[in-house]
Coordinates of C-alpha atoms in Angstrom, one line a residue:
M24 CA 112.7 112.6 92.4
E25 CA 110.3 114.8 95.5
E26 CA 107.1 112.6 96.6
Q27 CA 104.2 115.7 96.8
D28 CA 101.3 113.9 98.3
S29 CA 99.3 111.1 98.0
I30 CA 96.3 110.0 96.6
S31 CA 94.3 106.6 96.7
Y32 CA 90.3 105.6 95.4
S33 CA 88.9 102.5 95.3
E34 CA 85.8 101.9 93.7
R35 CA 84.5 99.2 96.3
D36 CA 83.9 100.3 99.9
G37 CA 86.2 98.3 102.2
P38 CA 89.4 97.8 99.7
S39 CA 89.7 93.6 100.5
L40 CA 93.4 94.6 99.2
Q41 CA 96.1 97.6 100.9
L42 CA 99.3 99.0 98.8
N43 CA 101.3 100.2 100.2
F44 CA 104.1 102.0 98.0
D45 CA 106.3 104.8 96.9
A46 CA 107.5 106.2 93.4
E47 CA 110.5 107.6 92.6
L48 CA 111.5 109.3 89.2
G49 CA 115.0 109.5 87.5
S50 CA 115.8 111.0 84.1
D51 CA 115.4 107.5 82.6
L52 CA 113.9 105.7 84.8
L53 CA 110.1 105.2 86.6
S54 CA 110.3 103.3 89.8
V55 CA 107.7 102.0 92.0
R56 CA 108.5 99.9 95.4
G57 CA 106.8 98.3 97.9
S58 CA 104.4 96.0 99.4
L59 CA 100.7 94.6 99.2
V60 CA 98.3 92.9 101.8
Q61 CA 95.0 91.2 100.5
S62 CA 92.3 90.4 103.3
R63 CA 90.1 87.9 101.7
P64 CA 89.6 84.5 103.6
V65 CA 90.8 82.7 99.9
P66 CA 94.4 83.1 98.3
L67 CA 94.6 84.3 94.9
A68 CA 96.1 83.0 92.4
Y69 CA 97.7 86.4 90.8
V70 CA 97.7 89.7 90.7
M71 CA 98.8 91.8 88.7
L72 CA 100.0 96.1 89.3
N73 CA 99.7 98.1 86.3
A74 CA 101.6 101.1 87.0
T75 CA 101.4 104.2 84.6
L76 CA 102.7 107.8 84.8
R77 CA 100.7 110.6 83.8
S78 CA 101.5 114.4 83.0
G79 CA 98.7 116.2 83.7
N80 CA 95.7 113.4 81.8
D81 CA 98.5 112.6 79.2
V82 CA 99.6 109.1 79.5
K83 CA 103.1 109.0 79.5
F84 CA 103.8 105.3 79.8
Y85 CA 103.4 102.3 81.4
T86 CA 104.5 98.8 83.1
K87 CA 103.4 96.3 85.0
Y88 CA 104.1 93.0 87.7
L89 CA 103.1 89.7 88.4
L90 CA 102.5 88.1 91.9
M91 CA 101.8 84.6 92.4
D92 CA 99.4 83.3 94.7
V93 CA 98.9 85.9 97.1
E94 CA 97.7 84.6 100.5
P95 CA 95.1 86.2 102.7
G96 CA 97.7 88.2 105.5
R97 CA 100.6 87.6 104.2
E98 CA 102.9 91.5 103.2
C99 CA 104.5 91.0 99.3
G100 CA 107.7 93.1 98.6
F101 CA 107.1 94.1 95.0
E102 CA 109.4 97.0 93.1
I103 CA 108.1 97.7 88.7
C104 CA 110.8 99.5 86.9
K105 CA 110.8 101.0 83.6
N106 CA 113.0 102.8 81.3
A107 CA 111.8 105.8 79.6
I108 CA 113.0 109.1 79.1
I109 CA 111.6 111.5 81.6
A110 CA 111.4 115.2 81.7
P111 CA 111.7 117.3 83.9
G112 CA 108.6 117.8 85.7
E113 CA 105.4 116.9 87.7
Y114 CA 103.8 113.1 87.6
N115 CA 101.0 110.9 88.6
C116 CA 102.3 107.5 89.5
T117 CA 99.3 105.0 89.1
L118 CA 98.9 102.1 90.5
E119 CA 96.3 99.7 90.3
A120 CA 95.4 96.0 91.4
V121 CA 94.3 93.6 90.0
G122 CA 92.7 89.9 90.9
P123 CA 90.9 87.3 89.0
D124 CA 88.0 88.8 89.6
G125 CA 89.1 92.3 88.2
S126 CA 90.0 95.7 89.9
L127 CA 91.4 94.9 93.6
A128 CA 92.6 98.2 94.2
C129 CA 94.0 101.6 92.9
E130 CA 95.8 104.5 93.8
S131 CA 98.2 107.2 93.2
R132 CA 101.3 108.7 93.7
R133 CA 102.1 112.7 93.4
C134 CA 106.2 112.4 92.7
S135 CA 108.2 115.1 91.0
L136 CA 111.5 115.1 88.9
K137 CA 114.0 118.8 89.2
E138 CA 115.9 119.7 86.5
D139 CA 118.9 120.1 89.0
A140 CA 117.9 116.3 90.0
A141 CA 118.2 114.9 86.9
S142 CA 121.3 116.7 85.1
S143 CA 123.2 115.7 88.4
K144 CA 121.5 112.0 88.2
G145 CA 122.8 111.5 84.1
D146 CA 126.1 112.6 85.1
G147 CA 126.7 110.5 88.1
A148 CA 125.7 107.5 85.7
A149 CA 128.3 108.3 82.8
A150 CA 130.6 108.7 84.9
G151 CA 130.2 105.6 87.4
G152 CA 128.2 103.2 85.2
W153 CA 124.7 102.3 86.9
S154 CA 123.2 104.1 89.8
E155 CA 121.8 102.6 92.2
L156 CA 118.4 103.0 91.1
R157 CA 119.1 101.7 87.5
E158 CA 120.4 98.6 88.8
R159 CA 117.5 97.6 90.9
A160 CA 115.3 98.3 87.9
F161 CA 117.6 95.8 85.8
W162 CA 116.8 93.0 88.4
A163 CA 114.0 94.1 89.1
E164 CA 112.3 94.1 85.5
I165 CA 114.7 89.6 84.9
E166 CA 112.5 88.4 88.2
S167 CA 109.6 89.8 86.7
G168 CA 110.2 88.4 83.4
A169 CA 110.6 85.0 84.7
L170 CA 107.7 85.2 86.8
E171 CA 104.8 86.0 83.9
A172 CA 107.2 83.3 81.8
K173 CA 106.2 80.7 84.7
A174 CA 102.7 81.9 85.1
A175 CA 102.6 81.5 81.5
M176 CA 103.6 77.1 81.4
E177 CA 101.3 76.9 84.5
E178 CA 97.8 77.9 81.8
S179 CA 99.4 76.2 78.4
G180 CA 98.9 72.7 80.0
A181 CA 100.7 71.5 76.8
G182 CA 102.5 68.7 77.2
E183 CA 105.8 70.6 75.4
A184 CA 105.1 73.3 78.2
A185 CA 104.9 70.6 80.6
G186 CA 107.3 68.9 79.9
E187 CA 109.9 72.3 79.8
E188 CA 108.2 73.1 83.5
E189 CA 109.6 69.3 84.8
S190 CA 112.8 70.5 83.9
G191 CA 113.1 73.7 84.8
S192 CA 111.6 72.5 88.2
D193 CA 114.2 70.2 88.3
E194 CA 117.5 72.8 87.7
E195 CA 115.9 75.3 90.5
S196 CA 116.2 71.7 92.3
D197 CA 119.6 71.0 91.4
L198 CA 120.8 74.5 92.4
Q199 CA 118.6 74.7 95.5
A200 CA 120.9 71.7 96.4
A201 CA 124.2 72.7 95.9
G202 CA 123.9 75.7 97.8
S203 CA 123.9 75.2 102.0
G204 CA 120.6 72.4 101.8
G205 CA 117.8 74.8 100.4
A206 CA 115.7 76.9 103.0
S207 CA 114.9 74.0 106.1
S208 CA 118.8 75.0 106.5
E209 CA 119.8 78.4 106.3
G210 CA 123.4 79.4 105.2
R211 CA 124.8 82.3 106.4
F212 CA 123.6 84.5 102.3
V213 CA 120.8 84.5 100.2
A214 CA 119.7 84.5 97.1
S215 CA 116.6 84.2 94.4
I216 CA 117.0 81.0 92.3
S217 CA 115.7 83.4 89.2
G218 CA 117.8 86.5 89.9
K219 CA 121.9 87.5 89.9
K220 CA 123.0 89.2 93.2
Y221 CA 123.6 87.1 96.6
H222 CA 123.1 89.2 99.9
R223 CA 123.4 88.8 103.6
T224 CA 119.8 87.2 105.0
D225 CA 119.6 90.7 107.1
C226 CA 119.2 92.2 103.7
R227 CA 116.5 94.9 102.8
Y228 CA 116.0 92.8 99.2
A229 CA 116.5 89.3 100.8
S230 CA 113.5 90.4 102.4
N231 CA 111.4 90.6 99.4
I232 CA 113.1 87.1 97.6
K233 CA 110.0 84.8 98.3
P234 CA 110.5 81.5 100.8
E235 CA 109.8 79.3 97.7
N236 CA 112.6 80.8 95.2
R237 CA 115.5 81.4 97.7
I238 CA 119.0 79.7 97.6
Y239 CA 120.7 79.7 100.9
F240 CA 124.7 79.8 100.6
Q241 CA 127.3 78.8 104.1
S242 CA 130.5 81.0 101.9
A243 CA 130.6 84.4 99.5
A244 CA 133.1 81.8 97.3
Q245 CA 129.8 79.4 97.5
A246 CA 127.5 81.7 96.0
E247 CA 130.1 83.6 93.6
E248 CA 131.2 79.5 92.3
K249 CA 127.4 79.6 91.1
G250 CA 127.6 82.0 88.6
Y251 CA 125.9 85.1 91.5
L252 CA 127.7 88.7 91.5
P253 CA 127.4 90.2 95.6
C254 CA 124.5 92.7 96.7
K255 CA 125.7 96.5 96.5
S256 CA 123.7 97.1 99.1
C257 CA 124.2 95.1 101.9
N258 CA 128.3 94.5 100.4
P259 CA 128.2 90.4 102.1

C-alpha cells in the first residue's frame, strides 16, 4: 500500500468533528486506522464511521464501525477492517462520521495496491500463517461486533434484553475482579473485556482500549489463566 494524497471535505463550515486516519490495502484486506475528536460542548451518544472503498466512480465495498459515548475534546481511536479480495490498482477510501443529528465529517484518502505488494503479502501469509495486518483485522471485527451488540441491547429496553445486559455486566465485573482489582489498581499488563489479547501497558494497541473496558493483570500467567493471548506487537 502506498498513500498518495489526502482529500478532505465537509458540508458544514467549521466541522464539529476532526478525523485523522490512514487507509492500508492488502490483497484481501482493507484496514482504516486513526482517531477522532469532537468539539461539541455535549457528549455524542454515538458516532457511526462508514468506510467506502472506490475505484474511480465504482464502489467496491463498504464497512462500518460504531463508537459509543464520544466525549467532547477526548481523542477516540479506531480500527476498521474489511476482508475482501482487492485487485492491484488505484483507489479512494472515504470515511464518513455520522452522529444522532446526521453527518459530522467526511474525508477521503488516496491509496494503491501494487502487483508486487499483493503477491508478496499473499506468499507471506501462506508461508507463515496470519500476517499482523490480518490478525489486527480479526480482533478489530470482533471488538466492533461487541460494541454494536451492546448498543442494540441498550436501545431495545425490553425486559429480556435488559436481563441479558445485566447478566453481561455481572460477568464483566467478575472478570475485572479476577484481574488485579480493575482499572483503579493498575497492573503490569492490560486487556479489553471484549478482546482476546493482553498487552504491556505501554503498547500502542493498549492505548486504544476504552478505560471502562480495561482489565489489568499483575503477571502474564494471570492473564493467560483467564484465556487471554499475548500481543504479538509488544510481546508481553
